[in-house]
């Protein structure tokens, strides 16, 4: 194609959960086409975690109140919906909330769990008005995509209706809050009718805007391969073939267990390229990291293989025995 364009994407602004990116140049019409597709996937197809059900001691249904608690149960449930979570597990997880004494009850009062990270621990869920007031609750956390209303999550994974006293909550799984895009004209050589796409993304803090764009693009690529005549190819399969760029993605995108992720992060291993280099003959050094034992090493290798990376063969003797320094207490560390 004689007028083929070399398209590039670059960050214009990145600040916490906000990111603004410029991509182009594109042929006329492609800016809107790609912008719409990315926006839809970003808002509705990225996986996230959310509270789907709550059980509060002494409460049988949502139209109730608790003695010594300023908010009614409906308001508490609305506040619970705002908890933003990063899950390192695919299975359903139960969290425990326990607080006694006057003062605010926040998301940070939820008992730590090695598989769940609370991104907004400062969120106020309720207010206790007296020193004798108390609240005890169990929160069910699940992973999913998009938005699922409470009437669709009334049944548990086995299809049984939730027991009396367990209140379903509208689940906001999507980790992306807002997406906006604009298309502007740009010039390439003598061509003045080319387009560039300006993409703005705001996430809930459980994922970076850059990671969100990469995951959305991977989803679109995996869907479009069905039309390419090349057969069905898993979205992660091109990782080993697509060149150096994918080696520079963050280890955050590997969805590693929290223990392994934290250990690697503390050691300054932040990119897949660094991780693969460390695995190439340096596994013994990795095993010296705090809270990084043989189990974590195996989990890391499995995640890399799942995403299509060419993982070096293990250099550790099969009969080697290691002391697993991976206690449950260490699971509760946060990145």
Coordinates of C-alpha atoms in Angstrom, one line a residue:
X1 CA 0.0 0.0 0.0
X2 CA 1.8 3.1 -1.2
X3 CA 0.3 5.5 1.3
X4 CA 0.8 3.3 4.3
X5 CA 1.3 5.3 7.5
X6 CA 3.5 4.6 10.4
X7 CA 1.3 5.1 13.4
X8 CA 2.7 6.0 16.8
X9 CA 1.1 6.6 20.2
X10 CA 2.7 8.8 22.9
X11 CA 1.6 10.0 26.3
X12 CA 0.8 13.7 26.5
X13 CA 0.0 13.7 30.2
X14 CA 0.1 11.0 32.9
X15 CA -0.9 11.9 36.5
X16 CA -2.0 9.1 38.8
X17 CA -5.2 7.6 37.5
X18 CA -5.4 10.1 34.6
X19 CA -3.8 9.7 31.2
X20 CA -3.9 11.6 28.0
X21 CA -2.5 10.0 24.8
X22 CA -2.0 11.0 21.2
X23 CA -2.0 8.5 18.4
X24 CA -1.5 8.9 14.7
X25 CA -1.3 9.7 11.9
X26 CA -4.4 7.9 10.5
X27 CA -6.1 7.9 7.1
X28 CA -9.3 10.0 7.1
X29 CA -12.1 8.3 9.1
X30 CA -9.9 6.0 11.1
X31 CA -9.6 8.3 14.1
X32 CA -13.3 8.1 14.9
X33 CA -13.4 4.3 14.1
X34 CA -10.6 3.5 16.4
X35 CA -11.7 6.0 19.1
X36 CA -15.2 4.6 19.3
X37 CA -13.9 1.0 19.5
X38 CA -11.3 1.8 22.2
X39 CA -13.9 3.7 24.2
X40 CA -16.4 0.9 24.2
X41 CA -13.8 -1.7 25.2
X42 CA -12.3 0.5 27.9
X43 CA -15.7 1.2 29.5
X44 CA -17.2 -2.2 29.2
X45 CA -14.8 -5.0 28.6
X46 CA -11.9 -4.7 31.1
X47 CA -11.9 -7.0 34.1
X48 CA -12.1 -5.7 37.6
X49 CA -13.1 -6.6 41.1
X50 CA -16.1 -5.4 43.2
X51 CA -18.2 -6.2 46.2
X52 CA -21.2 -8.2 45.1
X53 CA -22.9 -9.0 48.4
X54 CA -22.8 -7.8 52.1
X55 CA -23.9 -9.5 55.3
X56 CA -24.2 -7.2 58.4
X57 CA -24.6 -8.8 61.8
X58 CA -28.1 -8.0 63.1
X59 CA -29.5 -6.9 59.7
X60 CA -31.9 -9.1 57.7
X61 CA -32.7 -6.7 54.9
X62 CA -31.5 -3.4 53.5
X63 CA -34.4 -1.3 54.8
X64 CA -33.1 -1.4 58.3
X65 CA -31.0 0.6 60.7
X66 CA -28.3 -0.3 63.2
X67 CA -28.2 1.0 66.8
X68 CA -25.4 3.5 67.2
X69 CA -24.8 3.8 63.5
X70 CA -25.6 7.2 61.9
X71 CA -26.3 5.9 58.4
X72 CA -29.1 3.5 57.5
X73 CA -28.3 0.2 55.8
X74 CA -29.2 1.5 52.3
X75 CA -26.6 4.3 52.7
X76 CA -24.0 1.9 53.9
X77 CA -24.5 -0.3 50.9
X78 CA -24.2 2.7 48.6
X79 CA -20.9 3.5 50.2
X80 CA -19.7 -0.1 49.9
X81 CA -20.3 0.1 46.1
X82 CA -17.6 2.8 46.0
X83 CA -14.9 0.5 47.4
X84 CA -12.3 0.1 44.7
X85 CA -10.4 -3.2 44.8
X86 CA -7.5 -4.8 43.1
X87 CA -7.9 -8.6 43.1
X88 CA -5.0 -11.1 42.7
X89 CA -7.4 -14.0 42.6
X90 CA -10.0 -15.3 40.2
X91 CA -12.1 -17.0 42.8
X92 CA -14.7 -15.4 45.1
X93 CA -13.2 -13.9 48.2
X94 CA -14.9 -13.0 51.5
X95 CA -13.6 -10.0 53.5
X96 CA -14.4 -9.1 57.1
X97 CA -15.2 -5.7 58.5
X98 CA -15.1 -5.1 62.2
X99 CA -15.2 -1.8 64.1
X100 CA -16.2 -0.7 67.6
X101 CA -16.2 2.7 69.2
X102 CA -17.2 6.2 68.2
X103 CA -15.8 7.5 64.9
X104 CA -15.9 6.8 61.2
X105 CA -15.8 3.3 59.7
X106 CA -13.6 3.3 56.6
X107 CA -12.6 0.8 53.9
X108 CA -9.3 0.6 55.7
X109 CA -11.0 -1.1 58.6
X110 CA -11.6 -4.1 56.5
X111 CA -9.3 -7.0 57.6
X112 CA -6.3 -7.3 55.3
X113 CA -6.3 -10.1 52.8
X114 CA -3.3 -11.2 50.8
X115 CA -5.4 -11.6 47.6
X116 CA -7.2 -8.3 47.7
X117 CA -5.8 -4.8 47.8
X118 CA -8.1 -1.9 48.8
X119 CA -7.1 1.1 46.7
X120 CA -9.2 3.7 48.6
X121 CA -8.9 2.8 52.3
X122 CA -9.9 6.3 53.3
X123 CA -13.4 5.8 52.0
X124 CA -16.0 6.3 54.8
X125 CA -18.6 3.5 54.9
X126 CA -20.4 4.5 58.1
X127 CA -20.2 6.5 61.3
X128 CA -20.5 5.1 64.8
X129 CA -22.0 7.6 67.3
X130 CA -21.0 6.1 70.6
X131 CA -18.3 4.1 72.3
X132 CA -20.6 1.1 72.6
X133 CA -21.6 1.2 69.0
X134 CA -20.2 -1.6 66.7
X135 CA -20.5 -3.0 63.3
X136 CA -19.6 -6.5 62.0
X137 CA -19.9 -7.4 58.4
X138 CA -18.8 -9.8 55.7
X139 CA -18.2 -8.6 52.2
X140 CA -18.2 -10.9 49.1
X141 CA -15.7 -9.9 46.4
X142 CA -15.9 -11.2 42.9
X143 CA -14.2 -10.4 39.5
X144 CA -16.1 -9.5 36.4
X145 CA -16.5 -7.0 33.6
X146 CA -18.7 -3.9 33.2
X147 CA -21.6 -3.3 35.5
X148 CA -23.9 -5.9 37.0
X149 CA -27.1 -4.9 38.8
X150 CA -27.9 -6.4 42.1
X151 CA -30.9 -8.3 40.7
X152 CA -28.5 -10.2 38.4
X153 CA -26.1 -11.2 41.2
X154 CA -28.8 -12.4 43.6
X155 CA -27.8 -16.0 43.0
X156 CA -24.4 -17.3 44.1
X157 CA -22.0 -19.0 41.6
X158 CA -23.8 -22.4 42.1
X159 CA -27.1 -20.8 41.2
X160 CA -28.6 -21.0 44.7
X161 CA -30.4 -17.9 46.0
X162 CA -28.4 -16.0 48.6
X163 CA -29.5 -16.8 52.2
X164 CA -31.7 -14.3 54.1
X165 CA -29.6 -11.5 55.5
X166 CA -27.1 -11.5 52.6
X167 CA -27.8 -8.4 50.5
X168 CA -26.7 -8.1 46.9
X169 CA -24.9 -5.0 45.7
X170 CA -24.7 -3.4 42.3
X171 CA -21.3 -4.5 41.1
X172 CA -19.1 -1.9 39.3
X173 CA -16.4 -4.1 37.9
X174 CA -15.0 -1.8 35.3
X175 CA -11.8 -0.1 36.4
X176 CA -12.2 2.8 34.0
X177 CA -14.3 5.7 35.1
X178 CA -14.2 8.0 32.1
X179 CA -13.0 7.9 28.5
X180 CA -13.1 10.8 26.1
X181 CA -11.6 11.1 22.6
X182 CA -11.2 13.8 20.0
X183 CA -10.0 13.6 16.4
X184 CA -7.9 16.4 15.0
X185 CA -6.4 17.0 11.6
X186 CA -2.7 16.6 11.2
X187 CA -0.2 17.0 8.4
X188 CA 2.2 14.3 7.0
X189 CA 4.5 15.6 4.3
X190 CA 2.2 17.2 1.7
X191 CA -0.9 15.4 3.0
X192 CA -3.0 17.7 5.1
X193 CA -6.0 15.5 5.6
X194 CA -4.5 13.0 8.0
X195 CA -5.9 12.5 11.5
X196 CA -4.6 12.1 15.0
X197 CA -6.6 10.6 17.9
X198 CA -6.4 12.3 21.3
X199 CA -7.5 9.8 24.0
X200 CA -8.2 10.8 27.6
X201 CA -8.7 8.1 30.3
X202 CA -9.5 8.2 34.0
X203 CA -9.3 5.0 36.0
X204 CA -10.4 4.2 39.5
X205 CA -6.8 3.6 40.6
X206 CA -6.8 -0.2 40.4
X207 CA -5.1 0.0 37.0
X208 CA -3.0 2.6 35.3
X209 CA -4.4 4.4 32.2
X210 CA -1.4 3.0 30.1
X211 CA -2.2 -0.6 31.2
X212 CA -5.9 0.0 30.4
X213 CA -5.1 1.1 26.9
X214 CA -2.9 -2.0 26.3
X215 CA -5.5 -4.4 27.6
X216 CA -8.2 -2.8 25.5
X217 CA -6.1 -2.9 22.4
X218 CA -5.3 -6.6 23.1
X219 CA -9.0 -7.4 23.4
X220 CA -9.7 -5.7 20.0
X221 CA -6.8 -7.5 18.3
X222 CA -8.0 -10.8 19.6
X223 CA -11.5 -10.1 18.2
X224 CA -10.3 -8.8 14.8
X225 CA -8.1 -11.9 14.2
X226 CA -11.4 -13.8 13.5
X227 CA -11.8 -11.7 10.4
X228 CA -8.2 -11.8 9.2
X229 CA -8.3 -15.3 7.8
X230 CA -5.4 -16.4 10.0
X231 CA -7.6 -18.4 12.4
X232 CA -8.2 -17.9 16.1
X233 CA -5.1 -16.7 17.9
X234 CA -5.2 -16.0 21.7
X235 CA -4.8 -12.4 22.6
X236 CA -1.6 -13.1 24.5
X237 CA 0.0 -15.3 21.9
X238 CA 1.7 -12.5 19.9
X239 CA 3.7 -11.5 23.0
X240 CA 6.6 -13.8 22.1
X241 CA 6.6 -12.7 18.5
X242 CA 5.7 -9.0 18.4
X243 CA 9.2 -7.6 19.2
X244 CA 10.7 -5.7 22.0
X245 CA 7.8 -3.3 22.9
X246 CA 5.9 -6.0 24.7
X247 CA 9.0 -6.8 26.8
X248 CA 8.8 -3.3 28.2
X249 CA 5.3 -3.7 29.7
X250 CA 4.9 -3.5 33.4
X251 CA 4.9 -6.7 35.5
X252 CA 1.6 -5.3 36.9
X253 CA 0.0 -6.5 33.6
X254 CA 0.9 -10.1 34.4
X255 CA -1.7 -10.3 37.2
X256 CA 0.9 -11.8 39.6
X257 CA -0.1 -12.9 43.1
X258 CA 0.4 -9.9 45.5
X259 CA 3.3 -11.6 47.3
X260 CA 5.4 -12.2 44.2
X261 CA 4.5 -8.8 42.8
X262 CA 5.6 -7.0 45.9
X263 CA 8.8 -8.9 46.2
X264 CA 9.8 -8.1 42.6
X265 CA 8.8 -4.5 42.9
X266 CA 11.0 -4.1 46.0
X267 CA 13.9 -5.6 44.1
X268 CA 13.4 -3.0 41.3
X269 CA 12.2 -5.6 38.8
X270 CA 9.3 -3.6 37.2
X271 CA 9.3 -4.7 33.5
X272 CA 8.9 -8.0 31.8
X273 CA 12.2 -7.6 30.1
X274 CA 13.9 -7.3 33.6
X275 CA 12.0 -10.3 34.8
X276 CA 13.0 -12.5 31.9
X277 CA 16.6 -11.5 32.3
X278 CA 16.5 -12.4 36.0
X279 CA 15.1 -15.8 35.2
X280 CA 17.8 -16.5 32.6
X281 CA 20.3 -18.1 35.0
X282 CA 19.5 -15.9 37.9
X283 CA 16.8 -17.8 39.6
X284 CA 18.9 -18.5 42.7
X285 CA 19.2 -14.7 43.2
X286 CA 15.4 -14.3 42.9
X287 CA 14.9 -16.9 45.6
X288 CA 17.0 -14.8 47.9
X289 CA 14.4 -12.0 47.7
X290 CA 12.3 -11.5 50.8
X291 CA 9.0 -13.4 50.7
X292 CA 9.9 -14.9 47.2
X293 CA 10.2 -18.7 47.4
X294 CA 9.8 -21.6 45.1
X295 CA 6.1 -21.2 45.0
X296 CA 6.3 -17.6 43.9
X297 CA 8.9 -18.5 41.3
X298 CA 6.6 -21.2 39.8
X299 CA 3.7 -18.7 39.7
X300 CA 5.8 -16.1 37.9
X301 CA 6.9 -18.6 35.3
X302 CA 3.3 -19.8 34.8
X303 CA 2.0 -16.3 34.2
X304 CA 4.7 -15.5 31.7
X305 CA 4.0 -18.7 29.8
X306 CA 0.3 -18.0 29.8
X307 CA 1.0 -14.7 28.0
X308 CA 3.2 -16.3 25.3
X309 CA 6.6 -15.2 26.5
X310 CA 9.6 -17.4 25.8
X311 CA 10.6 -18.3 29.4
X312 CA 14.2 -19.6 29.9
X313 CA 14.5 -23.1 31.2
X314 CA 15.0 -23.4 34.9
X315 CA 18.6 -23.6 36.1
X316 CA 17.7 -25.0 39.5
X317 CA 18.4 -28.7 40.1
X318 CA 15.3 -30.8 40.3
X319 CA 16.3 -32.1 43.7
X320 CA 17.1 -28.7 45.2
X321 CA 15.2 -27.9 48.4
X322 CA 14.4 -24.4 49.5
X323 CA 13.0 -22.8 52.6
X324 CA 9.8 -21.1 51.6
X325 CA 9.8 -17.7 53.4
X326 CA 6.2 -17.0 52.4
X327 CA 4.1 -16.7 55.5
X328 CA 0.5 -15.7 55.6
X329 CA 1.4 -12.6 57.4
X330 CA 3.5 -11.4 54.5
X331 CA 0.5 -11.9 52.2
X332 CA -1.0 -8.8 53.9
X333 CA 1.7 -6.5 52.6
X334 CA 0.5 -3.9 50.2
X335 CA 2.4 -2.7 47.1

